[in-house]
CSV table of C-alpha atoms and ligand atoms in Angstrom, one decimal:
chain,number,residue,atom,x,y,z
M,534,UNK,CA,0.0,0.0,0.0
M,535,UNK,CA,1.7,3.3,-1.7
M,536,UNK,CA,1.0,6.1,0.9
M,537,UNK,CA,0.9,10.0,-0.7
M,538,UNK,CA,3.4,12.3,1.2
M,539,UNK,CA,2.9,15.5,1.9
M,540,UNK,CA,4.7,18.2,-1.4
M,541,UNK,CA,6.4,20.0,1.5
M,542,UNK,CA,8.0,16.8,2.9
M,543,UNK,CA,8.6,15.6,-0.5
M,544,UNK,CA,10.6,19.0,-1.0
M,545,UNK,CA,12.9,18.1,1.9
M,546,UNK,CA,13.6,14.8,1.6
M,547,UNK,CA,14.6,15.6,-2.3
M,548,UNK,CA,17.2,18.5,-0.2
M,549,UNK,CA,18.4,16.9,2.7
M,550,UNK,CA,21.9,16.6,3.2
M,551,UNK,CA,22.7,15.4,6.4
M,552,UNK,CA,19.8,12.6,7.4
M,553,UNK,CA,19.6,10.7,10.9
M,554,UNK,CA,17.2,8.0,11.4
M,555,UNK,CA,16.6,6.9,14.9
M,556,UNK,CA,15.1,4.4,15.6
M,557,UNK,CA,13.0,1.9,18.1
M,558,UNK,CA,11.0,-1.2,18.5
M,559,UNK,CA,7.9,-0.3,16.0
M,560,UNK,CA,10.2,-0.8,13.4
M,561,UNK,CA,10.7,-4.5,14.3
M,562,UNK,CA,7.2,-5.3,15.2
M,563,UNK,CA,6.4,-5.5,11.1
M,564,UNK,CA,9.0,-8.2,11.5
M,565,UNK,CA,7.0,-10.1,14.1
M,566,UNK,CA,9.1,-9.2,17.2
M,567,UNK,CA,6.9,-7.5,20.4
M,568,UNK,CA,7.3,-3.8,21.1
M,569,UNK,CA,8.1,-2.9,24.8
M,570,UNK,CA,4.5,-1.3,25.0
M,571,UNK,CA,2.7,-4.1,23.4
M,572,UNK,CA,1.6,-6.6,26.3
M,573,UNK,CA,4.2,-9.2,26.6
M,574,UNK,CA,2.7,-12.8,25.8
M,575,UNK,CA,2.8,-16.0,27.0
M,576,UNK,CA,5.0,-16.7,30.8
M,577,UNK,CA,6.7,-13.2,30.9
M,578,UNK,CA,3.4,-11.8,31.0
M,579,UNK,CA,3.5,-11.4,34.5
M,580,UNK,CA,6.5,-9.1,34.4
M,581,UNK,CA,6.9,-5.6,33.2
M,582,UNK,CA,10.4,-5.1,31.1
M,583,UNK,CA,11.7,-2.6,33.2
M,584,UNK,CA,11.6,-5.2,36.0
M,585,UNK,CA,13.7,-7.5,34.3
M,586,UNK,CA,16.3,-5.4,32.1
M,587,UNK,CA,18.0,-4.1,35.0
M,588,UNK,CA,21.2,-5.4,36.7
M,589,UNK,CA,19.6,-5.3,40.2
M,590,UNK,CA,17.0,-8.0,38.8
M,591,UNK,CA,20.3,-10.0,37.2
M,592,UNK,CA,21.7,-9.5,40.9
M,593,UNK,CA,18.8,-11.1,42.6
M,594,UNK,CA,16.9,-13.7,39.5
M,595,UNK,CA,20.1,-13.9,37.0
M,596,UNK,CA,18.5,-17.5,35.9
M,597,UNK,CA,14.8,-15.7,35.3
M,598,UNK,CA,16.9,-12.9,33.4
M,599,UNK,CA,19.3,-15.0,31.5
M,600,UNK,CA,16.1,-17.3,30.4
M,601,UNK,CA,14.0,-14.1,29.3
M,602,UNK,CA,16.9,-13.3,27.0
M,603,UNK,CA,17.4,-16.8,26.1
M,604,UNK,CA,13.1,-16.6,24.8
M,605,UNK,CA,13.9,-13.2,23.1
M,606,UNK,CA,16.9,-14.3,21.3
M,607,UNK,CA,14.7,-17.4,20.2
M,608,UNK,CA,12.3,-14.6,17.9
M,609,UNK,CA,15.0,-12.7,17.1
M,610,UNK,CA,17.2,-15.5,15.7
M,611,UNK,CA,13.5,-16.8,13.6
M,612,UNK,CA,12.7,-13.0,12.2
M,613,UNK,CA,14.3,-11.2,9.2
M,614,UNK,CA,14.6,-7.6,8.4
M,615,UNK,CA,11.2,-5.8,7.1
M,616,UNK,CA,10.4,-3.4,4.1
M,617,UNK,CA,11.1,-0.4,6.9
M,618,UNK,CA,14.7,-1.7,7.6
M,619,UNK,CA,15.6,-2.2,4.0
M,620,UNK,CA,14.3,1.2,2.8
M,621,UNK,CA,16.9,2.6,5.4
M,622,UNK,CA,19.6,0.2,3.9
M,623,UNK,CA,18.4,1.9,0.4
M,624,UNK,CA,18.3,5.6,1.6
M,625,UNK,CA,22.3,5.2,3.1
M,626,UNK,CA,23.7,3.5,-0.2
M,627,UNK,CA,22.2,6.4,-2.3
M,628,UNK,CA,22.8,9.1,0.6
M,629,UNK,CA,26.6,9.6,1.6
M,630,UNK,CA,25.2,11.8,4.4
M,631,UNK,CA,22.9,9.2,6.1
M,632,UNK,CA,23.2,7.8,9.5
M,633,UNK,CA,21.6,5.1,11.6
M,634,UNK,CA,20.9,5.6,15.3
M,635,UNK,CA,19.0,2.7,16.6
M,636,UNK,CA,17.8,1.4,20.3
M,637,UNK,CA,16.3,-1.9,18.9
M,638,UNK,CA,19.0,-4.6,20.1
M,639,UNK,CA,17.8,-7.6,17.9
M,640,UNK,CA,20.6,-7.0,15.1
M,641,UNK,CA,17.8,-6.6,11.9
M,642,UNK,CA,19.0,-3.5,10.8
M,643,UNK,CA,22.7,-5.0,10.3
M,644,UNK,CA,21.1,-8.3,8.6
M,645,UNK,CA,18.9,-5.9,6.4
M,646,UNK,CA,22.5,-4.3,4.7
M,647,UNK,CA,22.3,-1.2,7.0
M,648,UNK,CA,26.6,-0.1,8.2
M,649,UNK,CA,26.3,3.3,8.9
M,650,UNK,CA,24.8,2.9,12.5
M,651,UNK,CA,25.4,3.1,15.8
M,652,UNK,CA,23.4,0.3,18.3
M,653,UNK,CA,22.9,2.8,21.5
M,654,UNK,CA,21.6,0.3,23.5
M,655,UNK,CA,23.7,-3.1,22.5
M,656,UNK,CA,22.6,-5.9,20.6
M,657,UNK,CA,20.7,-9.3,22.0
M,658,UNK,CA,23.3,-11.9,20.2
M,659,UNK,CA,26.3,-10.2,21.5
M,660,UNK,CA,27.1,-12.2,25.1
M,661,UNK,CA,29.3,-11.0,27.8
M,662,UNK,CA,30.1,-11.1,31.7
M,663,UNK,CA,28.9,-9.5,34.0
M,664,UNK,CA,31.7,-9.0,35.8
M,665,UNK,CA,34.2,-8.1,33.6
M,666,UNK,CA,32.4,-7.9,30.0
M,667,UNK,CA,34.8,-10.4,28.9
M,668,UNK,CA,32.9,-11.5,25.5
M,669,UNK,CA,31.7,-15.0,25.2
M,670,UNK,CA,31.5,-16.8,21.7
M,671,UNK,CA,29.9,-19.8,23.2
M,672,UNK,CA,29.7,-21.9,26.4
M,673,UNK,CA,29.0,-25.1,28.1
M,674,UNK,CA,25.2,-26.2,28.8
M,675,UNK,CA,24.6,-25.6,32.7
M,676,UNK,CA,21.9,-27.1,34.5
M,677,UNK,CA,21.7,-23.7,36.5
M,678,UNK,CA,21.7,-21.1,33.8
M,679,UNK,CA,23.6,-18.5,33.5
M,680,UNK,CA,26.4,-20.1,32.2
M,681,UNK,CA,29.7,-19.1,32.9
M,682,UNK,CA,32.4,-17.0,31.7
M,683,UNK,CA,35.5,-19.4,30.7
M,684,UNK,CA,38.3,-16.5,31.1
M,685,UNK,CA,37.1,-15.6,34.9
M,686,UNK,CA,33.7,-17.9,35.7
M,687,UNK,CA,31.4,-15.2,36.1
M,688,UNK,CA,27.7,-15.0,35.3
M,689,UNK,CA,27.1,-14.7,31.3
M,690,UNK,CA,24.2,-12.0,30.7
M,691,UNK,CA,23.4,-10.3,27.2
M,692,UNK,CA,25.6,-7.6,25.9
M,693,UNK,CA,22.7,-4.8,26.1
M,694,UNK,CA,22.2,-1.8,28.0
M,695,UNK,CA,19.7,-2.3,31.2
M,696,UNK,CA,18.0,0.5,32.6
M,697,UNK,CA,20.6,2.6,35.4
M,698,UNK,CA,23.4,1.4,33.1
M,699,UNK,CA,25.1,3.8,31.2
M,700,UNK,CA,24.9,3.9,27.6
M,701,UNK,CA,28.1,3.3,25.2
M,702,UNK,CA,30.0,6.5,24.8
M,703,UNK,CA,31.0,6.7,21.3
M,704,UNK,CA,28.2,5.3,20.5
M,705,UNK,CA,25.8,8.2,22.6
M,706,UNK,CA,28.2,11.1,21.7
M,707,UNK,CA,28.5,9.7,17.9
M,708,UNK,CA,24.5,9.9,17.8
M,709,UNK,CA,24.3,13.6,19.4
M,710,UNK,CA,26.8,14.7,17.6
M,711,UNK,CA,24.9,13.9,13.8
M,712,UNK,CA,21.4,14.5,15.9
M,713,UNK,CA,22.8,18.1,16.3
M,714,UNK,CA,24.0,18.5,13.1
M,715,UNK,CA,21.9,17.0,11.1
M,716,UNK,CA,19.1,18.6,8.3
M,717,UNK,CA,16.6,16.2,8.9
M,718,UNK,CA,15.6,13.6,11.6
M,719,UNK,CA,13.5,10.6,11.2
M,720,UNK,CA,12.5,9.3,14.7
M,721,UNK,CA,11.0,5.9,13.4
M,722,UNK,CA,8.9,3.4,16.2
M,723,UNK,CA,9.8,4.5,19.5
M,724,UNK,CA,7.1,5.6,22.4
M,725,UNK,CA,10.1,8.5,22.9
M,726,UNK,CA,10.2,7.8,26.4
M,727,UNK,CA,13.6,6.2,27.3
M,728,UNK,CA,16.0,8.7,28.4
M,729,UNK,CA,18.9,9.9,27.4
M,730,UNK,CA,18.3,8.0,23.5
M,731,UNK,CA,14.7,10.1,23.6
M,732,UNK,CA,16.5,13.2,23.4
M,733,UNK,CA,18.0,12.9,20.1
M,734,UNK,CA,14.7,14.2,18.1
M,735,UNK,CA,15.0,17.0,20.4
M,736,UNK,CA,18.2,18.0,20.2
M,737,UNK,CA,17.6,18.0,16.3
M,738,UNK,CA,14.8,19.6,16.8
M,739,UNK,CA,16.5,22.5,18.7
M,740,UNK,CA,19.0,22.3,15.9
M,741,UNK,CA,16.9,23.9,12.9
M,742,UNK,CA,16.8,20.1,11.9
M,743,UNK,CA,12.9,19.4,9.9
M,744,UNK,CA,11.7,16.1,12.2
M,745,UNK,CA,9.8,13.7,10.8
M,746,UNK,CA,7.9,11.1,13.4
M,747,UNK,CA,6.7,7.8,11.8
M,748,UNK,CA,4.3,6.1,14.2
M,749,UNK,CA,0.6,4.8,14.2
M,750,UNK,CA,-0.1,6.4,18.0
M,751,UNK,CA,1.1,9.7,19.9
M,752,UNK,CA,4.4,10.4,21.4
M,753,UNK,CA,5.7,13.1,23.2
M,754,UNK,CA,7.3,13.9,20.0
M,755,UNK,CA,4.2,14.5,18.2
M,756,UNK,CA,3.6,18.0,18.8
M,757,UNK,CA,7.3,19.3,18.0
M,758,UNK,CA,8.0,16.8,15.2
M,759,UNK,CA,7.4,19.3,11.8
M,760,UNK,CA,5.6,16.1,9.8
M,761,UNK,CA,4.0,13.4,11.9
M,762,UNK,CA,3.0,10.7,9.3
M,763,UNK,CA,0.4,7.7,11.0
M,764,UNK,CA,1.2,5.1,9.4
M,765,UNK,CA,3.4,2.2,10.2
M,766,UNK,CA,7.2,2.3,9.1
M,767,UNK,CA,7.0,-0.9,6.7
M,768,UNK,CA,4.4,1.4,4.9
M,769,UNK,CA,5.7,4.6,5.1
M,770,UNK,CA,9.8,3.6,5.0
M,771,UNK,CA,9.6,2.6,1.1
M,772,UNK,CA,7.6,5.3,0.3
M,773,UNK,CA,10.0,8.0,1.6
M,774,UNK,CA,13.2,5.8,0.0
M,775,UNK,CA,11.0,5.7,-3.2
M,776,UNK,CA,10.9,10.1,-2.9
M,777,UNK,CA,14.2,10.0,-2.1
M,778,UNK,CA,16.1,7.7,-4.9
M,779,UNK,CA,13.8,9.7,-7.7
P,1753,BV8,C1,20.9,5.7,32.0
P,1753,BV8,C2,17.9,-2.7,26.0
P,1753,BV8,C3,22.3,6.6,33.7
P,1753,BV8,C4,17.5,-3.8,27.0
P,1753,BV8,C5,16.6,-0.7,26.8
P,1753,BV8,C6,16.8,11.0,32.4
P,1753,BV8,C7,18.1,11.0,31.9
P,1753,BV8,C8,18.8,9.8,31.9
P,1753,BV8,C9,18.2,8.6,32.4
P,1753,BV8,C10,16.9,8.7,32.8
P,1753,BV8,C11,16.2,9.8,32.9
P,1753,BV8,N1,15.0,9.5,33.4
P,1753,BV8,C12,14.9,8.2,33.7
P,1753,BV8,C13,16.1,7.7,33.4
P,1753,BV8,C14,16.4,6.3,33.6
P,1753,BV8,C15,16.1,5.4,32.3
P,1753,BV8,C16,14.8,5.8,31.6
P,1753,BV8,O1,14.8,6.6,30.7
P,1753,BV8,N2,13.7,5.3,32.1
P,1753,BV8,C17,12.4,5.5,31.5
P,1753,BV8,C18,11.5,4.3,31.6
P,1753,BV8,C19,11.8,6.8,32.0
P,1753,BV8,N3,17.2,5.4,31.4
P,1753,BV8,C20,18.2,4.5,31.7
P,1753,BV8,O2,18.2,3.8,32.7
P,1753,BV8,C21,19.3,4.5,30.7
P,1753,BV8,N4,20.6,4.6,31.4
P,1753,BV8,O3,20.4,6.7,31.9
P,1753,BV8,O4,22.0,5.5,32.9
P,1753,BV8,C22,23.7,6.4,34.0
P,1753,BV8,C23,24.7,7.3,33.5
P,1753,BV8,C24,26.0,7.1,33.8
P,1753,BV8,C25,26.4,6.0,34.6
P,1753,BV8,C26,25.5,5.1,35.1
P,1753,BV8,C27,24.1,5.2,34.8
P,1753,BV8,C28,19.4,3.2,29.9
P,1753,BV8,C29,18.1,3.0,29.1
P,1753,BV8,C30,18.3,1.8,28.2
P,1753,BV8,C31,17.4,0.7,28.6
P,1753,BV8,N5,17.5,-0.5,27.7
P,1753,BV8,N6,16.8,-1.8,25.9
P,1753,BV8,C32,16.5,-4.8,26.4
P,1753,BV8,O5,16.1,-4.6,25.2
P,1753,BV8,O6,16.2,-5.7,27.2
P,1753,BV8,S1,15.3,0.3,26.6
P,1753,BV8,C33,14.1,-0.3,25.5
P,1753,BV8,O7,12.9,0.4,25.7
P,1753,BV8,C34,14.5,0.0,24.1
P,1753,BV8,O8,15.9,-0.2,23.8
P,1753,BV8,C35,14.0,1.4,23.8
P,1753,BV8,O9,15.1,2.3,24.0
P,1753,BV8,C36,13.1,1.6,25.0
P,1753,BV8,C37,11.8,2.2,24.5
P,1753,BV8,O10,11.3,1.3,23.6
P,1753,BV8,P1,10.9,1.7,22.1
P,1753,BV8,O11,11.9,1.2,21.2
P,1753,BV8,O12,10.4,3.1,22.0
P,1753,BV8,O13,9.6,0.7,22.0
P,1753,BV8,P2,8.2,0.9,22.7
P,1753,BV8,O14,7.6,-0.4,22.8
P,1753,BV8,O15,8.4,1.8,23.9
P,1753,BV8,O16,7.4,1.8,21.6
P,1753,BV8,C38,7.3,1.3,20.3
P,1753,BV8,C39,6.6,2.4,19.5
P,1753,BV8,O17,6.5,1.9,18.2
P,1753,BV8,C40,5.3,2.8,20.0
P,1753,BV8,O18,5.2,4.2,20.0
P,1753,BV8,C41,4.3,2.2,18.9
P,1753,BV8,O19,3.2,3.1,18.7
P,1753,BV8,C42,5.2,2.2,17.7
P,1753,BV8,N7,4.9,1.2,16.7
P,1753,BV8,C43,4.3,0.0,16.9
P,1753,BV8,N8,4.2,-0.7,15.7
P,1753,BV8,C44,4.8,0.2,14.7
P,1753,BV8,C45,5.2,1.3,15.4
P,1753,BV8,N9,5.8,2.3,14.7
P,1753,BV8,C46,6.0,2.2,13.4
P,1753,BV8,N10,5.6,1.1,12.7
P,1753,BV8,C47,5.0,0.1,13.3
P,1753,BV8,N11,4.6,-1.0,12.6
């Protein structure tokens, strides 16, 4: 379903230079994966995500974390990228001035061709220590899961960014950097809520940058973005690629 933009938006995508798109979990859900907001099925129903992507929950349940993970990176590793991911692939290979900011940690962007990104809040496959952040390729089945890092024996846990951790710091000051600089902003499937990533549109914003939101419901971007388009991104992703490789 072809969606008709808007001339004035059509005009600025044709004249941007210097494009960020940034990015959250509505942009995977066309892929089949489950937004933070949408109620989580099945036996995590019972727990809010904030409760269990935190290291204090690791501290006290690291088996009931380390298995939530273990069920995410089950859908992650059966999904593939959607029409929204690879219309960003196809605006950054005809757009030298294109970058990727995403806080989506299952990898699809990568898989769908995407390089020029930054992952703000790590990535679901990647595997670490707690302790040390040692990375671990693989590891021995446990019977008490986590399993165990080989180089010191501490508890494995997913190479992502848990709420009261700080974020990576290239990675953050890469992303303000081209937020603050940058002549247009696409903020792409995120309830803009999730501090200090939900600052980029702002700072862009502030910036003299034109901010486009892409999202069926309301945000607390909505009323600064300059174009709020309703739709979902694998709709409205291909037709903005489609305006902008004319
Ligand atoms: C930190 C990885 C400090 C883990 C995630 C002010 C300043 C700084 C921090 C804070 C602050 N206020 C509060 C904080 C603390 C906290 C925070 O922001 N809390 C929130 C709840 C208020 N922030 C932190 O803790 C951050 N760390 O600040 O540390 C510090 C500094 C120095 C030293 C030590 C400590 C860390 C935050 C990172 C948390 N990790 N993910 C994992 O995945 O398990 S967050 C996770 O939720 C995502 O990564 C994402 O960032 C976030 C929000 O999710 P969204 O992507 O937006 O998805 P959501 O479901 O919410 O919304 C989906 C949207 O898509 C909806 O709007 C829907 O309408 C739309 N949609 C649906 N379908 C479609 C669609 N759109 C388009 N198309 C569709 N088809």
């Amino acid at each position: 379903m072809a969606i008709d933009l808007p001339f004035e938006l059509i005009d600025r995508l044709r004249v941007a230079k210097r494009i960020v798109a940034f990015t959250g979990a509505g942009i995977s859900a066309e892929s089949g994966l489950s937004t933070f907001r949408d109620k989580q099925t099945g036996l995590w129903a019972q727990y809010r995500p904030e409760d269990l992507a935190t290291p204090q929950a690791f501290r006290r349940n690291p088996r009931m974390v380390w298995e939530w993970y273990e069920w995410r990176r089950g859908f992650v590793a059966k999904v593939e990228p959607n029409p929204g991911h690879h219309a960003l692939a196809r605006i950054e290979a005809a757009r030298p001035g294109f970058f990727l900011v995403t806080q989506n940690v299952d990898g699809l962007h990568a898989r769908a061709g995407s390089r020029n990104l930054v992952e703000l809040h790590g990535n679901i496959r990647r595997t670490i220590c707690f302790e040390h952040r040692h990375l671990a390729e693989s590891w021995e089945p446990v019977e008490e899961p986590p399993p165990r890092c080989e180089r010191c024996g501490g508890l494995l846990r997913p190479d992502v960014v848990w709420f009261g951790e700080a974020l990576p710091e290239n990675a953050l000051r890469r992303a303000q950097e081209a937020a603050a600089h940058c002549d247009l902003f696409l903020s792409i499937g995120t309830s803009t809520l999730v501090y200090p990533a939900a600052e980029l549109p702002f700072i862009a914003g502030s910036n003299g940058a034109t901010v486009i939101e892409i999202n069926p419901d309301f945000t607390p971007l909505s009323k600064l973005a300059d174009f709020v388009l309703r739709e979902k991104a694998g709709v409205a992703l291909p037709a903005i690629a489609a305006t902008m490789l004319e």
